């Protein structure tokens, strides 16, 4: 079955360390997205990529970086510059003809 | 970024009751979508609306795209315990510009 896989499900890191969250899709979707979710707030866009080797900043890109070397993969790095990294991170993808996004099951990052 | 105002923030209802929630914005959107999120999971698309005035149903769910293109509502009829979750509205201007409401947390008491 096609879908989006995010790993790991839970991640704990010490303050000051960079950490990379994985997102892989086998839906043959061109566009991929990273969102951050905090309690009581809507999803906020971090970065998106419409095509391999290209990506754009979203509303809250500071302290994050991404790469898109393969169509299937869009990893997100949370750097030490991100002031408040503890959150639930969601990856999504969109096919060429689709309006709605397909979401992964998320990674909960806790920085201690 | 552009915020969507979603209400209510939470609802506690009895099984069998109907539910209504809505989303408003100061900006126009070309598409409105409704998602449901269960604990520890990603949102799942429930209904997508593409045209102002459109009324669409998916089982016990009915959603409408407001005539002004600045609002949408979602109704759930005859709620059941598995309806529990957080419901998000989303407005989309283009393929890469989707804005989400803060969500409505629904609790259904058996």
mmCIF file of C-alpha atoms in Angstrom:
data_model
loop_
_atom_site.group_PDB
_atom_site.id
_atom_site.type_symbol
_atom_site.label_atom_id
_atom_site.label_comp_id
_atom_site.label_asym_id
_atom_site.label_seq_id
_atom_site.Cartn_x
_atom_site.Cartn_y
_atom_site.Cartn_z
ATOM 1 C CA UNK A 1 0.000 0.000 0.000
ATOM 2 C CA UNK A 2 1.197 3.493 -0.791
ATOM 3 C CA UNK A 3 1.694 6.031 1.929
ATOM 4 C CA UNK A 4 3.963 8.334 3.840
ATOM 5 C CA UNK A 5 6.260 7.001 6.532
ATOM 6 C CA UNK A 6 7.722 9.200 9.210
ATOM 7 C CA UNK A 7 10.370 7.945 11.559
ATOM 8 C CA UNK A 8 11.005 7.752 14.372
ATOM 9 C CA UNK A 9 7.619 8.099 16.085
ATOM 10 C CA UNK A 10 9.211 9.551 19.223
ATOM 11 C CA UNK A 11 12.545 11.336 19.484
ATOM 12 C CA UNK A 12 14.356 12.729 22.491
ATOM 13 C CA UNK A 13 17.352 15.012 22.137
ATOM 14 C CA UNK A 14 19.475 17.178 24.363
ATOM 15 C CA UNK A 15 19.353 20.901 23.930
ATOM 16 C CA UNK A 16 21.958 22.153 21.484
ATOM 17 C CA UNK A 17 21.985 19.033 19.320
ATOM 18 C CA UNK A 18 20.833 18.897 15.734
ATOM 19 C CA UNK A 19 18.339 16.176 14.902
ATOM 20 C CA UNK A 20 16.997 14.860 11.576
ATOM 21 C CA UNK A 21 13.449 13.620 11.071
ATOM 22 C CA UNK A 22 12.796 11.208 8.233
ATOM 23 C CA UNK A 23 9.919 11.360 5.747
ATOM 24 C CA UNK A 24 9.541 8.848 2.909
ATOM 25 C CA UNK A 25 6.637 8.461 0.476
ATOM 26 C CA UNK A 26 5.896 5.845 -2.168
ATOM 27 C CA UNK A 27 2.904 7.655 -3.639
ATOM 28 C CA UNK A 28 4.917 9.092 -6.545
ATOM 29 C CA UNK A 29 3.900 12.564 -5.342
ATOM 30 C CA UNK A 30 5.879 15.553 -6.564
ATOM 31 C CA UNK A 31 5.270 17.965 -3.699
ATOM 32 C CA UNK A 32 6.197 17.395 -0.066
ATOM 33 C CA UNK A 33 5.672 19.509 3.036
ATOM 34 C CA UNK A 34 6.765 19.785 6.648
ATOM 35 C CA UNK A 35 4.408 21.163 9.278
ATOM 36 C CA UNK A 36 4.818 21.819 12.970
ATOM 37 C CA UNK A 37 1.894 21.259 15.358
ATOM 38 C CA UNK A 38 1.690 22.745 18.857
ATOM 39 C CA UNK A 39 -1.189 22.178 21.303
ATOM 40 C CA UNK A 40 -4.172 24.395 20.584
ATOM 41 C CA UNK A 41 -2.731 25.704 17.331
ATOM 42 C CA UNK A 42 -3.246 24.957 13.702
ATOM 43 C CA UNK A 43 -0.518 23.368 11.625
ATOM 44 C CA UNK A 44 2.217 25.776 10.604
ATOM 45 C CA UNK A 45 4.276 25.308 7.451
ATOM 46 C CA UNK A 46 8.038 24.958 7.896
ATOM 47 C CA UNK A 47 9.287 24.080 4.394
ATOM 48 C CA UNK A 48 7.926 22.646 1.185
ATOM 49 C CA UNK A 49 9.358 21.174 -1.987
ATOM 50 C CA UNK A 50 7.628 20.976 -5.337
ATOM 51 C CA UNK A 51 10.335 19.048 -7.124
ATOM 52 C CA UNK A 52 13.652 17.295 -6.520
ATOM 53 C CA UNK A 53 16.537 19.615 -5.605
ATOM 54 C CA UNK A 54 14.195 22.533 -4.970
ATOM 55 C CA UNK A 55 12.544 23.697 -1.748
ATOM 56 C CA UNK A 56 10.974 26.848 -0.344
ATOM 57 C CA UNK A 57 10.672 28.336 3.129
ATOM 58 C CA UNK A 58 7.290 28.307 4.803
ATOM 59 C CA UNK A 59 6.041 30.564 7.578
ATOM 60 C CA UNK A 60 8.369 29.306 10.338
ATOM 61 C CA UNK A 61 11.560 28.122 8.590
ATOM 62 C CA UNK A 62 14.045 29.671 11.040
ATOM 63 C CA UNK A 63 16.085 27.032 12.827
ATOM 64 C CA UNK A 64 15.166 24.282 10.359
ATOM 65 C CA UNK A 65 16.757 22.911 7.183
ATOM 66 C CA UNK A 66 15.652 20.422 4.538
ATOM 67 C CA UNK A 67 16.936 18.600 1.488
ATOM 68 C CA UNK A 68 15.211 16.928 -1.453
ATOM 69 C CA UNK A 69 17.745 14.717 -3.192
ATOM 70 C CA UNK A 70 15.182 12.077 -4.143
ATOM 71 C CA UNK A 71 11.508 12.350 -5.039
ATOM 72 C CA UNK A 72 10.575 9.895 -2.298
ATOM 73 C CA UNK A 73 12.442 11.544 0.561
ATOM 74 C CA UNK A 74 12.226 14.924 2.309
ATOM 75 C CA UNK A 75 14.185 14.887 5.605
ATOM 76 C CA UNK A 76 13.885 17.765 8.079
ATOM 77 C CA UNK A 77 16.769 18.824 10.323
ATOM 78 C CA UNK A 78 15.934 20.685 13.492
ATOM 79 C CA UNK A 79 19.030 22.673 14.305
ATOM 80 C CA UNK A 80 20.278 24.054 17.599
ATOM 81 C CA UNK A 81 19.203 27.491 16.348
ATOM 82 C CA UNK A 82 15.531 26.539 16.733
ATOM 83 C CA UNK A 83 14.523 28.215 20.007
ATOM 84 C CA UNK A 84 11.599 25.978 20.923
ATOM 85 C CA UNK A 85 11.955 22.677 19.052
ATOM 86 C CA UNK A 86 9.697 20.474 21.203
ATOM 87 C CA UNK A 87 6.627 19.800 19.052
ATOM 88 C CA UNK A 88 4.780 17.291 16.895
ATOM 89 C CA UNK A 89 6.129 17.328 13.324
ATOM 90 C CA UNK A 90 4.025 16.255 10.374
ATOM 91 C CA UNK A 91 5.165 15.481 6.849
ATOM 92 C CA UNK A 92 2.721 15.582 3.933
ATOM 93 C CA UNK A 93 2.711 15.083 0.206
ATOM 94 C CA UNK A 94 0.500 16.063 -2.707
ATOM 95 C CA UNK A 95 0.028 14.524 -6.123
ATOM 96 C CA UNK A 96 -0.101 16.632 -9.264
ATOM 97 C CA UNK A 97 -3.872 16.506 -9.555
ATOM 98 C CA UNK A 98 -4.745 16.461 -5.856
ATOM 99 C CA UNK A 99 -5.842 19.391 -3.773
ATOM 100 C CA UNK A 100 -5.717 17.679 -0.407
ATOM 101 C CA UNK A 101 -2.498 16.596 1.253
ATOM 102 C CA UNK A 102 -1.703 13.090 2.497
ATOM 103 C CA UNK A 103 -0.099 13.204 5.931
ATOM 104 C CA UNK A 104 2.305 10.884 7.686
ATOM 105 C CA UNK A 105 1.642 9.791 11.265
ATOM 106 C CA UNK A 106 4.049 12.321 12.721
ATOM 107 C CA UNK A 107 7.173 12.482 14.882
ATOM 108 C CA UNK A 108 6.989 13.815 18.402
ATOM 109 C CA UNK A 109 10.258 15.551 19.221
ATOM 110 C CA UNK A 110 11.128 16.352 22.826
ATOM 111 C CA UNK A 111 14.213 18.391 23.579
ATOM 112 C CA UNK A 112 15.427 18.267 27.158
ATOM 113 C CA UNK B 1 0.632 33.661 8.117
ATOM 114 C CA UNK B 2 -3.065 34.011 7.486
ATOM 115 C CA UNK B 3 -5.083 32.582 10.361
ATOM 116 C CA UNK B 4 -8.350 30.710 10.130
ATOM 117 C CA UNK B 5 -10.748 31.137 13.037
ATOM 118 C CA UNK B 6 -12.243 27.783 13.926
ATOM 119 C CA UNK B 7 -14.959 27.317 16.513
ATOM 120 C CA UNK B 8 -15.768 25.910 18.912
ATOM 121 C CA UNK B 9 -12.401 24.940 20.383
ATOM 122 C CA UNK B 10 -13.901 21.870 22.013
ATOM 123 C CA UNK B 11 -17.205 20.050 22.283
ATOM 124 C CA UNK B 12 -18.478 17.452 24.724
ATOM 125 C CA UNK B 13 -21.573 15.712 23.403
ATOM 126 C CA UNK B 14 -23.691 12.656 24.022
ATOM 127 C CA UNK B 15 -23.649 9.787 21.556
ATOM 128 C CA UNK B 16 -26.379 10.277 18.970
ATOM 129 C CA UNK B 17 -26.287 14.071 19.038
ATOM 130 C CA UNK B 18 -25.518 16.174 15.990
ATOM 131 C CA UNK B 19 -22.388 18.338 15.870
ATOM 132 C CA UNK B 20 -21.654 21.562 14.040
ATOM 133 C CA UNK B 21 -18.358 23.418 13.734
ATOM 134 C CA UNK B 22 -17.229 26.247 11.491
ATOM 135 C CA UNK B 23 -14.283 28.128 10.158
ATOM 136 C CA UNK B 24 -14.002 31.764 9.076
ATOM 137 C CA UNK B 25 -11.309 33.885 7.522
ATOM 138 C CA UNK B 26 -10.784 37.459 6.444
ATOM 139 C CA UNK B 27 -9.335 36.172 3.158
ATOM 140 C CA UNK B 28 -10.833 34.302 0.238
ATOM 141 C CA UNK B 29 -9.889 30.693 -0.404
ATOM 142 C CA UNK B 30 -10.328 28.633 -3.564
ATOM 143 C CA UNK B 31 -10.711 25.332 -1.752
ATOM 144 C CA UNK B 32 -11.901 24.385 1.717
ATOM 145 C CA UNK B 33 -11.003 21.081 3.313
ATOM 146 C CA UNK B 34 -11.875 19.306 6.523
ATOM 147 C CA UNK B 35 -9.483 16.888 8.231
ATOM 148 C CA UNK B 36 -9.768 14.626 11.279
ATOM 149 C CA UNK B 37 -6.819 13.829 13.506
ATOM 150 C CA UNK B 38 -6.728 11.032 16.071
ATOM 151 C CA UNK B 39 -4.219 11.036 18.952
ATOM 152 C CA UNK B 40 -0.632 10.489 17.829
ATOM 153 C CA UNK B 41 -1.557 10.346 14.150
ATOM 154 C CA UNK B 42 -1.542 12.662 11.154
ATOM 155 C CA UNK B 43 -4.696 14.364 9.871
ATOM 156 C CA UNK B 44 -6.860 12.427 7.434
ATOM 157 C CA UNK B 45 -8.867 14.206 4.752
ATOM 158 C CA UNK B 46 -12.634 13.946 5.267
ATOM 159 C CA UNK B 47 -14.162 16.310 2.727
ATOM 160 C CA UNK B 48 -12.862 18.712 0.076
ATOM 161 C CA UNK B 49 -14.956 21.592 -1.303
ATOM 162 C CA UNK B 50 -14.015 23.305 -4.557
ATOM 163 C CA UNK B 51 -16.778 25.777 -5.371
ATOM 164 C CA UNK B 52 -18.517 28.590 -3.469
ATOM 165 C CA UNK B 53 -21.890 27.409 -2.221
ATOM 166 C CA UNK B 54 -20.998 23.740 -2.642
ATOM 167 C CA UNK B 55 -22.587 21.340 -0.165
ATOM 168 C CA UNK B 56 -20.944 17.912 0.036
ATOM 169 C CA UNK B 57 -21.691 14.839 2.140
ATOM 170 C CA UNK B 58 -19.534 11.890 3.156
ATOM 171 C CA UNK B 59 -21.677 9.470 5.150
ATOM 172 C CA UNK B 60 -22.806 11.250 8.308
ATOM 173 C CA UNK B 61 -20.595 14.254 7.509
ATOM 174 C CA UNK B 62 -21.811 17.279 5.580
ATOM 175 C CA UNK B 63 -19.708 20.328 4.755
ATOM 176 C CA UNK B 64 -20.396 23.556 2.917
ATOM 177 C CA UNK B 65 -18.191 26.083 1.148
ATOM 178 C CA UNK B 66 -19.511 29.544 2.054
ATOM 179 C CA UNK B 67 -20.848 31.820 -0.667
ATOM 180 C CA UNK B 68 -18.340 34.541 0.260
ATOM 181 C CA UNK B 69 -15.486 31.973 -0.021
ATOM 182 C CA UNK B 70 -14.369 33.108 3.443
ATOM 183 C CA UNK B 71 -16.015 30.416 5.523
ATOM 184 C CA UNK B 72 -17.013 26.774 5.762
ATOM 185 C CA UNK B 73 -18.896 24.550 8.176
ATOM 186 C CA UNK B 74 -18.879 20.858 8.993
ATOM 187 C CA UNK B 75 -21.814 18.947 10.453
ATOM 188 C CA UNK B 76 -21.709 15.445 11.891
ATOM 189 C CA UNK B 77 -25.054 13.764 12.377
ATOM 190 C CA UNK B 78 -25.886 11.067 14.935
ATOM 191 C CA UNK B 79 -22.420 11.051 16.516
ATOM 192 C CA UNK B 80 -20.803 7.799 17.610
ATOM 193 C CA UNK B 81 -17.829 7.177 19.953
ATOM 194 C CA UNK B 82 -15.373 6.722 17.074
ATOM 195 C CA UNK B 83 -16.050 10.316 15.963
ATOM 196 C CA UNK B 84 -13.750 11.397 18.803
ATOM 197 C CA UNK B 85 -10.760 13.392 17.614
ATOM 198 C CA UNK B 86 -9.641 16.823 16.519
ATOM 199 C CA UNK B 87 -11.272 18.256 13.416
ATOM 200 C CA UNK B 88 -9.322 20.811 11.394
ATOM 201 C CA UNK B 89 -10.528 23.104 8.681
ATOM 202 C CA UNK B 90 -8.081 24.149 5.985
ATOM 203 C CA UNK B 91 -8.334 26.839 3.348
ATOM 204 C CA UNK B 92 -6.266 26.588 0.216
ATOM 205 C CA UNK B 93 -5.440 29.414 -2.184
ATOM 206 C CA UNK B 94 -3.107 27.414 -4.406
ATOM 207 C CA UNK B 95 -1.349 24.061 -4.350
ATOM 208 C CA UNK B 96 1.301 25.144 -1.860
ATOM 209 C CA UNK B 97 -0.632 27.624 0.264
ATOM 210 C CA UNK B 98 -2.858 25.770 2.713
ATOM 211 C CA UNK B 99 -3.824 27.387 6.039
ATOM 212 C CA UNK B 100 -5.223 25.446 8.985
ATOM 213 C CA UNK B 101 -7.582 26.336 11.780
ATOM 214 C CA UNK B 102 -6.598 25.571 15.379
ATOM 215 C CA UNK B 103 -8.962 22.591 15.495
ATOM 216 C CA UNK B 104 -12.134 21.512 17.287
ATOM 217 C CA UNK B 105 -11.598 18.770 19.848
ATOM 218 C CA UNK B 106 -14.649 16.493 19.908
ATOM 219 C CA UNK B 107 -15.471 14.206 22.826
ATOM 220 C CA UNK B 108 -18.432 11.828 22.520
ATOM 221 C CA UNK B 109 -19.878 10.302 25.683
ATOM 222 C CA UNK B 110 -21.477 6.881 25.208
#
